[in-house]
XYZ file of C-alpha atoms in Angstrom:
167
model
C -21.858 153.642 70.622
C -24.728 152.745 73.172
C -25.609 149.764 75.031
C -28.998 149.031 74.401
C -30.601 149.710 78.169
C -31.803 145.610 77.759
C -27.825 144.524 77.874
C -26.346 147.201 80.550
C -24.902 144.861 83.558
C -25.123 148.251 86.018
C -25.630 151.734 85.548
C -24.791 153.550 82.735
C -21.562 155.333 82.924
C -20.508 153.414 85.590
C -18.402 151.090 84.040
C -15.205 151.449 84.891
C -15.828 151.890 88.575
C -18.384 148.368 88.323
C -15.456 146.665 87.088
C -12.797 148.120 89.613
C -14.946 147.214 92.355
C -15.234 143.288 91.101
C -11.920 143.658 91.117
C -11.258 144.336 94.296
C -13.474 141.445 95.063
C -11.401 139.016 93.158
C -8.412 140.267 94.752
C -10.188 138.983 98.351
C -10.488 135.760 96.024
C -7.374 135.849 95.183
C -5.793 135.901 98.653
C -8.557 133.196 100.035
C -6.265 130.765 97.805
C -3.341 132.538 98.290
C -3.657 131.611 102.177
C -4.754 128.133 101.134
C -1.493 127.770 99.347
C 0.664 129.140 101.488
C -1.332 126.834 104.480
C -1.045 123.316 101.836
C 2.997 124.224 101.989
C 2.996 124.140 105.309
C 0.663 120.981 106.005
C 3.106 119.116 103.501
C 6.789 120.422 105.061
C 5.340 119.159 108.801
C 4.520 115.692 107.184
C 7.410 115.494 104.951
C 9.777 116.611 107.852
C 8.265 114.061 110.224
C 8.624 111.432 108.007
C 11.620 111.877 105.849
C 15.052 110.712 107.748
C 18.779 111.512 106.747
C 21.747 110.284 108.585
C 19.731 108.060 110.897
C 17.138 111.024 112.039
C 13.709 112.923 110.717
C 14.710 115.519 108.930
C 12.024 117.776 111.475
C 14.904 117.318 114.048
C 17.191 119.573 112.612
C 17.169 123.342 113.793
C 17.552 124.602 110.094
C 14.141 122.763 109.139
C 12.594 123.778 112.222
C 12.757 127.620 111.400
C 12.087 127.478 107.819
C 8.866 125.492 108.719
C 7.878 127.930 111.357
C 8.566 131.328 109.357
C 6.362 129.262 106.869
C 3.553 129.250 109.352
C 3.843 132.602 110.379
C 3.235 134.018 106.867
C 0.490 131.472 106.249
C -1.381 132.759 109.098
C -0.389 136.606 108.156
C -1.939 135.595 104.867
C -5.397 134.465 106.825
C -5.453 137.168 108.564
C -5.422 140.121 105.998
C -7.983 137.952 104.035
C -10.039 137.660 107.440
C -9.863 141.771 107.992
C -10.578 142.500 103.815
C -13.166 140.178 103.985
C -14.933 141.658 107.198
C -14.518 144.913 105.445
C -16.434 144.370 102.208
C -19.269 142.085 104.000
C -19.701 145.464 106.226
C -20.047 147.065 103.304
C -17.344 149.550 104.152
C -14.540 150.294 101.558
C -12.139 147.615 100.908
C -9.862 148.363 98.257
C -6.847 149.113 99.925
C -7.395 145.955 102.569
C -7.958 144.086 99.351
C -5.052 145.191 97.706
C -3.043 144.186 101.011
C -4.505 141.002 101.514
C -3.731 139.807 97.821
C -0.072 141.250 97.960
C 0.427 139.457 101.477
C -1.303 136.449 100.451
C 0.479 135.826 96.908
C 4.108 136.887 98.506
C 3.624 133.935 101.632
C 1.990 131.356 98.865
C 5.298 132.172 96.794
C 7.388 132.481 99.872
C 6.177 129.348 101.187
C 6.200 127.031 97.777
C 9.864 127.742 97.641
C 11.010 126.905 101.220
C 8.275 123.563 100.708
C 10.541 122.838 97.577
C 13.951 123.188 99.800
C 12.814 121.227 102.360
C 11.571 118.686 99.857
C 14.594 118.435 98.221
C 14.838 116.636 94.879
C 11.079 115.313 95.283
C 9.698 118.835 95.438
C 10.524 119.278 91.769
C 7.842 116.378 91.152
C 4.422 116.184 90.480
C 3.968 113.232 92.406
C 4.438 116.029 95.349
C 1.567 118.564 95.714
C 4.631 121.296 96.665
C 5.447 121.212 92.935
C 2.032 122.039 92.361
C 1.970 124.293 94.835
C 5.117 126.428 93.399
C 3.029 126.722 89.867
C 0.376 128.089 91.866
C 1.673 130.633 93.964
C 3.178 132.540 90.704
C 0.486 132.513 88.827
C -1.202 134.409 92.438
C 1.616 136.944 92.372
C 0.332 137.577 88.794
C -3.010 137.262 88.741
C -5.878 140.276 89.878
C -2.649 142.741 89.427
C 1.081 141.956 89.720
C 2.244 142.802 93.208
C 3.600 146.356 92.043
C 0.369 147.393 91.293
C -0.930 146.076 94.372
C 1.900 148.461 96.358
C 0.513 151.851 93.903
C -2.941 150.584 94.822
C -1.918 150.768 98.630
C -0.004 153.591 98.514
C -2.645 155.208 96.947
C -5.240 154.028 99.637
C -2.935 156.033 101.739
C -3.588 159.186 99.903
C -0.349 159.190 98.244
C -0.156 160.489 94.845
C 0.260 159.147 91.601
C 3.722 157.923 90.888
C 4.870 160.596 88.039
């Protein structure tokens, strides 16, 4: 069956790559809020550890907290910078896919990794909504998800490699 030429979105016959190039631009999308999230988790654990005390001192004064909170900002700005360099990429016009592909797998595995040390370090109040980490956690599965589960994202990469197909 034919499109009538009036309702074609592109060029005929070009379907299929139209859509896997939006897709690769929603994967960039993707990993824009993907860095957000991961960023938001670490805004909140700083402010939370600062203020929160136990025993008589902030919570941010223990080594333990310290570390997490620090490996939290070291994926969060991992996550902004594959975004930055897929980004740069597709506004050169220059192929993107696999830097998209990387971005959205980095960005969704810090916004994941990131919600769940936010929870820790929240404790018992990271489970509610009255906390924007529990938020947060909802989020940052549904980025793992979303554009292509994270093992596609790996195939997709490999492939930009110029692997083969899996068999």
């Amino acid at each position: 069956m034919r499109v009538p030429a009036g309702n074609l979105l592109g060029r005929e016959g070009r379907g299929l790559s139209q859509f896997l190039s939006v897709l690769d631009e929603s994967r960039i999308a993707i990993s824009a809020v993907g860095a957000g999230v991961a960023q938001g988790c670490v805004d909140e654990s700083v402010r939370h550890a600062k203020e929160r005390a136990a025993f008589g001192r902030s919570i941010g004064a223990n080594q333990a907290i310290q570390f997490r909170i620090a490996d939290m900002e070291v994926r969060a700005q991992s996550a902004r910078l594959a975004y930055y360099h897929a980004v740069t990429k597709m506004l050169r016009g220059e192929p993107f896919g696999k830097e998209a592909s990387i971005a959205k797998l980095v960005s969704s595995g810090a916004a994941m990794d990131n919600a769940r040390d936010a929870t820790q370090i929240f404790g018992g109040y990271g489970c509610l909504n009255d906390y924007p980490v529990a938020r947060f956690y909802r989020d940052a599965k549904v980025l793992e998800v979303g554009e292509g589960t994270s093992e596609v994202q790996r195939m997709l990469i490999a492939r930009g490699l110029g692997l083969p197909a899996a068999a």
